[in-house]
Amino acid sequence: MARVPSAVVAASGLVGGYGVARWTRKRQLGGAVLAVAGAAAAQQWRQRADAKAAGALSAAYVAAFAGSHPLAKKVGAWPSVFGVAGAVALASWAVADRRK
């Protein structure tokens, strides 16, 4: 079975979480998508890198989620979400996915 890169999982969690919250109008459902994808990505980061890297990338994931809110006021919601998702994906690839 092909492995999905952790960068894709993390970026999908950020984009998918926002998309689900927006289209269903249920923030909790979007938060669940965000949390499940974040947990899956963190598990991959631990396996592919180490616990320290997984902690740093998990912190970046949470910071990206939090940072997307004030950024959205300046550039719009979707550009903000795509921007932070891209940043987390790049960090994930550089730290964990590139090695395998």
mmCIF file of C-alpha atoms in Angstrom:
data_model
loop_
_atom_site.group_PDB
_atom_site.id
_atom_site.type_symbol
_atom_site.label_atom_id
_atom_site.label_comp_id
_atom_site.label_asym_id
_atom_site.label_seq_id
_atom_site.Cartn_x
_atom_site.Cartn_y
_atom_site.Cartn_z
ATOM 1 C CA MET A 1 0.000 0.000 0.000
ATOM 2 C CA ALA A 2 1.328 3.435 -0.923
ATOM 3 C CA ARG A 3 2.091 5.757 1.959
ATOM 4 C CA VAL A 4 0.514 9.179 2.013
ATOM 5 C CA PRO A 5 3.162 11.796 2.821
ATOM 6 C CA SER A 6 2.687 13.484 6.178
ATOM 7 C CA ALA A 7 2.854 16.827 4.387
ATOM 8 C CA VAL A 8 -0.326 15.921 2.502
ATOM 9 C CA VAL A 9 -2.073 14.736 5.675
ATOM 10 C CA ALA A 10 -1.222 17.922 7.576
ATOM 11 C CA ALA A 11 -2.175 20.285 4.754
ATOM 12 C CA SER A 12 -5.392 18.358 4.133
ATOM 13 C CA GLY A 13 -6.288 18.662 7.806
ATOM 14 C CA LEU A 14 -5.979 22.429 7.742
ATOM 15 C CA VAL A 15 -7.786 22.899 4.430
ATOM 16 C CA GLY A 16 -10.345 20.170 5.079
ATOM 17 C CA GLY A 17 -11.076 21.346 8.592
ATOM 18 C CA TYR A 18 -11.831 24.845 7.394
ATOM 19 C CA GLY A 19 -13.826 23.595 4.426
ATOM 20 C CA VAL A 20 -15.978 21.286 6.529
ATOM 21 C CA ALA A 21 -16.592 24.008 9.130
ATOM 22 C CA ARG A 22 -17.551 26.529 6.472
ATOM 23 C CA TRP A 23 -19.791 24.318 4.345
ATOM 24 C CA THR A 24 -21.573 22.534 7.170
ATOM 25 C CA ARG A 25 -21.699 25.626 9.413
ATOM 26 C CA LYS A 26 -20.604 23.357 12.263
ATOM 27 C CA ARG A 27 -17.291 24.529 13.678
ATOM 28 C CA GLN A 28 -17.026 21.447 15.903
ATOM 29 C CA LEU A 29 -17.139 19.162 12.869
ATOM 30 C CA GLY A 30 -14.368 21.157 11.209
ATOM 31 C CA GLY A 31 -12.402 20.993 14.450
ATOM 32 C CA ALA A 32 -12.789 17.219 14.485
ATOM 33 C CA VAL A 33 -11.371 16.981 10.956
ATOM 34 C CA LEU A 34 -8.490 19.252 11.989
ATOM 35 C CA ALA A 35 -7.772 17.175 15.107
ATOM 36 C CA VAL A 36 -7.944 13.750 13.422
ATOM 37 C CA ALA A 37 -5.634 14.832 10.608
ATOM 38 C CA GLY A 38 -3.273 16.480 13.098
ATOM 39 C CA ALA A 39 -3.087 13.308 15.176
ATOM 40 C CA ALA A 40 -2.461 11.189 12.078
ATOM 41 C CA ALA A 41 0.264 13.555 10.894
ATOM 42 C CA ALA A 42 1.879 13.595 14.358
ATOM 43 C CA GLN A 43 2.011 9.806 14.374
ATOM 44 C CA GLN A 44 3.715 9.840 10.973
ATOM 45 C CA TRP A 45 6.157 12.506 12.131
ATOM 46 C CA ARG A 46 7.150 10.367 15.123
ATOM 47 C CA GLN A 47 7.669 7.337 12.877
ATOM 48 C CA ARG A 48 9.556 9.129 10.112
ATOM 49 C CA ALA A 49 11.608 11.582 12.153
ATOM 50 C CA ASP A 50 11.629 11.491 15.976
ATOM 51 C CA ALA A 51 9.627 12.683 18.967
ATOM 52 C CA LYS A 52 11.349 16.071 19.099
ATOM 53 C CA ALA A 53 10.600 16.752 15.425
ATOM 54 C CA ALA A 54 7.025 15.519 15.885
ATOM 55 C CA GLY A 55 6.576 17.938 18.771
ATOM 56 C CA ALA A 56 7.926 20.849 16.757
ATOM 57 C CA LEU A 57 5.787 20.022 13.731
ATOM 58 C CA SER A 58 2.710 19.560 15.920
ATOM 59 C CA ALA A 59 3.341 22.984 17.426
ATOM 60 C CA ALA A 60 3.674 24.409 13.912
ATOM 61 C CA TYR A 61 0.364 22.772 12.944
ATOM 62 C CA VAL A 62 -1.451 24.345 15.901
ATOM 63 C CA ALA A 63 0.279 27.688 15.321
ATOM 64 C CA ALA A 64 -0.753 27.594 11.657
ATOM 65 C CA PHE A 65 -4.373 27.023 12.654
ATOM 66 C CA ALA A 66 -4.273 29.871 15.161
ATOM 67 C CA GLY A 67 -2.314 32.160 12.850
ATOM 68 C CA SER A 68 -4.696 31.669 9.961
ATOM 69 C CA HIS A 69 -7.389 33.616 11.797
ATOM 70 C CA PRO A 70 -5.647 37.024 12.023
ATOM 71 C CA LEU A 71 -4.080 36.459 8.611
ATOM 72 C CA ALA A 72 -7.560 35.935 7.134
ATOM 73 C CA LYS A 73 -8.503 39.463 8.152
ATOM 74 C CA LYS A 74 -5.733 40.778 5.918
ATOM 75 C CA VAL A 75 -5.798 38.452 2.888
ATOM 76 C CA GLY A 76 -9.112 36.590 3.093
ATOM 77 C CA ALA A 77 -10.100 33.245 4.518
ATOM 78 C CA TRP A 78 -9.170 30.824 1.745
ATOM 79 C CA PRO A 79 -5.826 32.479 0.883
ATOM 80 C CA SER A 80 -4.959 32.393 4.571
ATOM 81 C CA VAL A 81 -5.850 28.708 4.941
ATOM 82 C CA PHE A 82 -3.950 27.745 1.794
ATOM 83 C CA GLY A 83 -0.939 29.804 2.881
ATOM 84 C CA VAL A 84 -0.611 28.241 6.312
ATOM 85 C CA ALA A 85 -1.347 24.772 4.935
ATOM 86 C CA GLY A 86 1.455 25.226 2.413
ATOM 87 C CA ALA A 87 3.856 26.378 5.107
ATOM 88 C CA VAL A 88 3.077 23.366 7.310
ATOM 89 C CA ALA A 89 3.333 21.015 4.332
ATOM 90 C CA LEU A 90 6.744 22.424 3.406
ATOM 91 C CA ALA A 91 8.013 22.089 6.976
ATOM 92 C CA SER A 92 6.641 18.551 7.200
ATOM 93 C CA TRP A 93 8.280 17.540 3.938
ATOM 94 C CA ALA A 94 11.612 19.073 4.947
ATOM 95 C CA VAL A 95 11.697 17.477 8.393
ATOM 96 C CA ALA A 96 9.986 14.102 7.924
ATOM 97 C CA ASP A 97 8.996 13.174 4.376
ATOM 98 C CA ARG A 98 12.199 14.041 2.555
ATOM 99 C CA ARG A 99 14.107 11.435 4.553
ATOM 100 C CA LYS A 100 12.112 8.444 3.339
#
